[in-house]
């Protein structure tokens, strides 16, 4: 088995995460680390070659792949230099600040015959895998609405995430994950994108967005994120014509599939006066007609973000196809650009 011989460029939070997780896999060897900050370099293991300049790491022939885990605005130039140095490339998300940057990076990879992928690790999150399984198994019938929400209570951004010129803000940070999941989940073309985006409690970078994606298969999907929304909604709320799926959190240890016990048979014959006023449709109490089922089990061999790296090892050894494909990464970046455009114009924009 050929190993993934990796050099990590940027040994901050995520670079260290990769060393401490992917680096423990038998099939991954961390051969070099680079960081410009001496304090970060001091945190690296002693048996790994250390560099202060990423170009020196790129010149190291032991390095076959690079993980580019520096702040977002630095991905583009380092990826192009890595391609020219004939290194296969993994870029942290968001791959690039815009589609043009992505095109230049991917073109450089193609020109130099190296592989190119992006750490969209949240495709392996338990909540997302649960939703995907329910949809693949057709467990709630024909799906007509998907809502993905992620709320925080702290409000403020930290470090370089506070600066627009560094690729700060939440669309680049979490938005890219949430959009990537949604596009991976729902087949079909997106016809329109409608978005709202705000600097709600931060001065210069977005910390709230709501994006509506209209698909040509009739489905509408909503993605909402806020760093200062003090009462959470479920992480996923998905409605089909035979049931409703709720996944409360990312661990997917709370949630259920809701089904009508007497589907559409239980409507009262006459109008009833309830708290909401006189109504028939809304007079039926959920506890009288709705049953719940537990979320399906996700049976996976590993069930962790290292599966992203295991996939790359599979690609190197010719046993697997690349899961996070450059074309998918580009489409996500297109959606992000159009979401910003829609938010600025205050109207929907066409896509695909
Ligand atoms: N996939 C995920 O779940 C996930 C999670 C967090 C962050 N990220 C991504 O990882 C990347 C890094 O984020 P982070 O949170 O680790 O940031 P960080 O600030 O903790 O680390 C970045 C590191 O890069 C170093 N650096 C800066 N310029 C450099 C250069 N020219 N050469 C070498 N090193 C340099 C800094 O000294 C720092 O140690 C970002 O793109 C971010 O979006 C991904």
XYZ file of C-alpha atoms and ligand atoms in Angstrom:
396
model
C 0.000 0.000 0.000
C 1.340 3.411 -0.979
C 1.221 5.932 1.865
C 0.026 9.522 1.780
C 3.296 11.392 2.397
C 2.122 14.755 3.554
C 3.669 18.155 4.217
C 1.507 20.507 6.276
C 1.737 24.218 5.410
C 0.243 26.232 8.260
C 0.497 24.608 11.694
C -2.231 26.521 13.491
C -5.523 25.075 14.669
C -6.298 22.996 11.596
C -2.742 22.043 10.688
C -2.308 20.649 14.201
C -5.648 18.895 13.958
C -4.471 17.100 10.813
C -1.166 16.136 12.403
C -2.923 14.800 15.518
C -5.671 12.926 13.665
C -4.783 12.034 10.058
C -1.175 11.792 11.267
C -2.100 8.830 13.496
C -3.303 6.750 10.551
C -1.020 3.957 9.439
C -1.523 4.963 5.828
C -0.572 8.644 6.374
C 2.943 9.902 7.073
C 3.478 13.522 8.063
C 6.927 14.152 6.640
C 7.248 17.937 6.980
C 5.571 20.907 8.610
C 5.893 24.610 7.820
C 4.758 27.630 9.779
C 6.026 31.208 9.809
C 5.248 31.548 13.526
C 7.986 30.167 15.851
C 5.422 29.488 18.585
C 3.481 27.223 16.226
C 6.653 25.487 15.078
C 7.527 24.798 18.721
C 4.293 22.803 19.012
C 5.267 20.431 16.203
C 6.619 16.934 16.882
C 10.411 16.676 16.951
C 10.726 13.817 14.475
C 9.203 15.828 11.600
C 11.188 18.161 9.324
C 10.348 21.790 10.051
C 10.332 24.695 7.607
C 9.794 28.424 8.048
C 9.280 29.072 4.333
C 6.702 27.008 2.460
C 8.819 27.141 -0.716
C 11.530 25.172 1.095
C 8.928 22.542 2.056
C 7.810 22.402 -1.582
C 11.420 21.707 -2.603
C 11.557 18.668 -0.272
C 11.373 15.519 -2.403
C 10.016 13.442 0.529
C 6.815 15.483 0.360
C 4.355 14.057 -2.174
C 1.183 15.830 -1.002
C 0.659 19.163 0.711
C -2.094 20.231 3.067
C -2.545 23.995 2.748
C -3.970 25.045 6.106
C -3.093 28.744 6.229
C -5.641 31.605 6.419
C -8.010 31.722 3.450
C -6.442 34.578 1.460
C -3.129 32.668 1.231
C -4.514 29.462 -0.325
C -4.339 30.659 -3.945
C -0.633 31.525 -4.261
C 0.592 28.569 -2.208
C -1.551 26.112 -4.205
C -0.166 27.426 -7.502
C 3.413 27.175 -6.215
C 2.677 23.652 -4.936
C 1.354 22.618 -8.348
C 4.473 24.008 -10.035
C 6.558 22.002 -7.542
C 4.610 18.885 -8.690
C 3.039 18.261 -5.306
C -0.466 16.821 -5.068
C -2.671 19.305 -3.294
C -5.200 19.316 -0.467
C -6.498 22.788 0.312
C -8.405 23.623 3.457
C -11.887 24.964 2.914
C -12.843 27.435 1.549
C -10.576 26.391 -1.294
C -10.438 29.932 -2.700
C -11.930 33.358 -2.152
C -13.767 33.244 -5.482
C -14.276 31.197 -8.636
C -11.517 32.997 -10.537
C -8.956 32.078 -7.883
C -10.218 28.488 -7.931
C -9.919 28.293 -11.728
C -6.315 29.495 -11.602
C -5.433 27.016 -8.841
C -7.095 24.053 -10.524
C -5.641 24.962 -13.920
C -2.158 24.987 -12.355
C -2.854 21.526 -10.882
C -4.008 20.190 -14.255
C -1.087 21.802 -16.124
C 1.343 20.096 -13.759
C -0.451 16.739 -13.623
C -1.071 16.785 -9.864
C -4.193 15.797 -7.931
C -6.312 18.490 -6.310
C -8.951 18.265 -3.599
C -10.366 20.240 -0.682
C -10.943 19.273 2.947
C -14.747 19.297 2.933
C -14.604 17.119 6.028
C -18.165 17.854 7.108
C -19.454 15.457 4.458
C -18.519 12.854 7.067
C -20.426 14.513 9.948
C -22.980 12.262 11.631
C -25.903 14.675 11.231
C -25.278 15.080 7.529
C -24.812 11.326 6.975
C -28.112 10.714 8.807
C -30.020 13.110 6.557
C -28.371 11.662 3.480
C -29.338 8.130 4.511
C -32.975 9.090 5.175
C -33.217 10.710 1.749
C -31.435 7.862 -0.042
C -33.763 5.346 1.599
C -36.754 7.441 0.618
C -37.921 7.174 4.252
C -40.051 10.326 4.322
C -41.460 10.123 0.787
C -41.098 12.891 -1.754
C -39.052 15.604 -0.061
C -40.334 19.134 -0.595
C -38.283 21.171 1.896
C -34.815 20.924 3.431
C -33.641 23.356 6.075
C -30.103 23.351 7.453
C -29.419 25.705 10.375
C -26.412 26.426 12.508
C -26.602 28.985 15.312
C -24.129 30.254 17.857
C -24.440 32.515 20.872
C -20.987 34.112 21.122
C -21.409 36.527 18.246
C -17.870 37.721 17.687
C -15.383 36.389 15.160
C -11.758 35.767 16.187
C -8.232 36.293 14.780
C -8.002 36.648 10.985
C -11.689 35.650 10.616
C -12.487 39.265 11.615
C -10.843 40.721 8.495
C -12.470 40.714 5.051
C -9.074 40.913 3.323
C -8.075 37.593 4.950
C -11.225 35.836 3.805
C -12.960 36.342 7.141
C -16.672 36.047 7.852
C -19.044 33.165 8.247
C -19.909 32.467 4.615
C -16.268 31.509 4.010
C -16.010 29.774 7.362
C -19.107 27.614 7.900
C -21.127 28.650 4.837
C -18.857 26.676 2.543
C -19.523 23.507 4.583
C -23.282 24.005 4.717
C -23.547 24.727 0.990
C -21.242 21.827 0.111
C -23.444 19.467 2.144
C -26.628 20.764 0.518
C -25.286 20.420 -3.035
C -23.998 16.926 -2.258
C -27.405 16.005 -0.816
C -29.738 17.313 -3.493
C -29.357 16.246 -7.116
C -30.446 18.520 -9.938
C -29.732 21.989 -11.132
C -30.196 25.121 -9.069
C -32.416 27.544 -10.931
C -32.380 30.488 -8.526
C -30.537 31.689 -5.455
C -31.935 34.180 -3.000
C -29.891 35.340 -0.029
C -29.755 37.723 2.878
C -26.424 38.437 4.547
C -25.593 40.690 7.471
C -22.885 41.978 9.760
C -25.293 41.620 12.680
C -22.901 42.034 15.616
C -19.518 42.154 13.872
C -18.427 45.379 12.174
C -16.807 44.250 8.948
C -17.522 40.586 8.189
C -20.758 38.654 7.720
C -22.010 36.790 10.773
C -25.553 36.018 9.594
C -26.822 34.609 6.325
C -29.885 32.914 4.977
C -29.668 31.332 1.538
C -32.558 29.857 -0.423
C -31.719 27.472 -3.247
C -34.431 26.595 -5.760
C -33.770 23.309 -7.580
C -35.220 22.288 -10.949
C -36.662 19.131 -9.351
C -39.099 21.326 -7.415
C -37.224 21.238 -4.145
C -36.327 24.356 -2.175
C -33.494 24.257 0.332
C -32.721 26.808 3.001
C -29.441 27.354 4.785
C -29.339 29.692 7.769
C -26.413 30.552 9.996
C -25.944 33.149 12.684
C -23.267 33.647 15.315
C -25.700 35.533 17.540
C -29.003 33.656 17.484
C -29.683 32.773 21.068
C -32.279 30.027 20.681
C -31.335 27.194 18.384
C -33.564 25.587 15.800
C -32.876 21.945 14.879
C -29.709 21.460 12.848
C -31.812 19.815 10.085
C -35.535 20.025 9.386
C -36.580 18.041 6.327
C -40.152 17.580 5.116
C -41.411 14.836 2.815
C -44.944 13.869 1.823
C -44.977 10.874 4.214
C -42.937 12.207 7.126
C -40.778 14.896 8.696
C -37.158 14.425 9.699
C -35.617 16.383 12.550
C -31.932 16.093 13.445
C -31.341 18.295 16.465
C -27.560 18.557 16.516
C -24.316 17.695 14.741
C -23.796 14.574 16.851
C -27.233 13.413 15.665
C -27.900 11.953 19.122
C -31.252 13.746 19.289
C -33.969 13.833 16.683
C -36.577 11.610 15.070
C -38.622 10.820 12.030
C -42.209 11.962 12.567
C -45.090 10.206 10.813
C -48.854 10.668 10.734
C -50.581 7.657 12.363
C -53.825 8.276 10.516
C -52.451 10.005 7.506
C -54.882 12.666 6.273
C -57.829 10.709 7.715
C -58.021 12.504 11.040
C -59.305 15.898 9.949
C -62.403 16.871 11.987
C -65.693 16.962 10.052
C -66.541 20.411 11.374
C -64.667 23.621 12.151
C -63.298 23.690 15.711
C -62.628 26.681 17.906
C -59.125 26.399 19.320
C -56.520 28.911 20.597
C -55.689 29.755 16.968
C -59.375 30.558 16.294
C -61.881 28.601 14.187
C -60.045 26.092 11.949
C -60.233 22.503 10.732
C -56.738 21.909 9.280
C -54.852 23.179 12.323
C -57.256 21.858 14.957
C -55.714 18.363 14.950
C -53.316 17.873 17.845
C -49.909 16.406 16.955
C -49.969 14.023 19.941
C -53.215 12.500 18.620
C -51.994 11.726 15.113
C -48.188 11.831 14.984
C -45.884 8.930 15.855
C -42.097 9.048 16.078
C -39.350 6.717 14.920
C -35.695 6.898 15.955
C -33.114 8.230 13.545
C -31.522 5.492 11.431
C -28.203 4.072 12.540
C -25.206 5.160 10.537
C -23.141 2.007 10.151
C -19.750 3.161 9.075
C -16.405 1.553 9.539
C -14.771 4.631 11.036
C -17.218 7.523 11.174
C -14.707 10.327 11.450
C -13.076 13.090 9.431
C -10.097 10.811 8.752
C -12.302 9.163 6.123
C -11.430 12.157 3.934
C -7.752 11.105 4.104
C -8.567 7.387 3.784
C -10.317 8.261 0.527
C -7.179 9.985 -0.759
C -5.115 6.924 0.170
C -7.660 4.862 -1.795
C -7.170 7.203 -4.757
C -3.373 6.909 -4.522
C -3.685 3.113 -4.491
C -6.225 3.003 -7.310
C -9.006 1.466 -5.200
C -11.274 4.521 -4.807
C -12.526 7.516 -6.709
C -11.892 10.962 -5.264
C -14.914 11.925 -3.146
C -14.435 15.715 -2.932
C -14.167 16.588 -6.617
C -12.796 19.916 -7.909
C -15.937 20.483 -10.011
C -18.085 20.255 -6.871
C -15.809 22.690 -5.056
C -16.160 25.143 -7.948
C -19.965 24.892 -7.893
C -20.034 25.662 -4.167
C -17.889 28.748 -4.763
C -20.261 29.820 -7.545
C -23.205 29.542 -5.157
C -21.299 31.605 -2.575
C -20.595 34.339 -5.115
C -24.203 34.447 -6.245
C -25.462 34.450 -2.660
C -23.377 37.567 -2.026
C -24.721 39.104 -5.228
C -28.326 38.320 -4.324
C -27.856 39.754 -0.821
C -26.344 42.946 -2.257
C -29.079 43.359 -4.906
C -31.864 42.356 -2.476
C -33.346 40.064 -5.106
C -33.037 36.510 -6.451
C -30.428 35.682 -9.060
C -30.532 32.985 -11.755
C -28.128 30.063 -11.778
C -27.483 27.020 -13.959
N -12.159 21.872 7.590
C -12.459 22.411 8.742
O -13.324 21.943 9.473
C -11.729 23.635 9.185
C -11.794 24.079 10.508
C -11.060 25.216 10.860
C -10.310 25.895 9.914
N -10.292 25.439 8.628
C -9.504 26.135 7.593
O -8.113 25.912 7.836
C -7.366 27.050 7.420
C -6.526 27.525 8.602
O -7.391 27.903 9.648
P -6.921 27.806 11.168
O -8.142 27.927 11.994
O -6.024 26.638 11.362
O -6.071 29.159 11.290
P -4.890 29.448 12.286
O -4.732 30.926 12.299
O -5.103 28.737 13.589
O -3.618 28.772 11.588
C -3.057 29.266 10.399
C -1.544 29.062 10.510
O -0.944 29.436 9.272
C 0.292 30.039 9.586
N 0.753 30.804 8.413
C 0.306 32.002 7.980
N 0.952 32.357 6.851
C 1.806 31.343 6.562
C 2.734 31.116 5.519
N 2.920 31.993 4.518
N 3.458 29.974 5.543
C 3.312 29.075 6.541
N 2.442 29.241 7.555
C 1.705 30.352 7.563
C 0.007 30.884 10.814
O 1.200 31.208 11.516
C -0.895 29.940 11.590
O -0.172 29.124 12.496
C -8.383 28.076 6.946
O -8.509 28.015 5.553
C -9.674 27.643 7.607
O -10.838 28.032 6.911
C -10.964 24.325 8.265
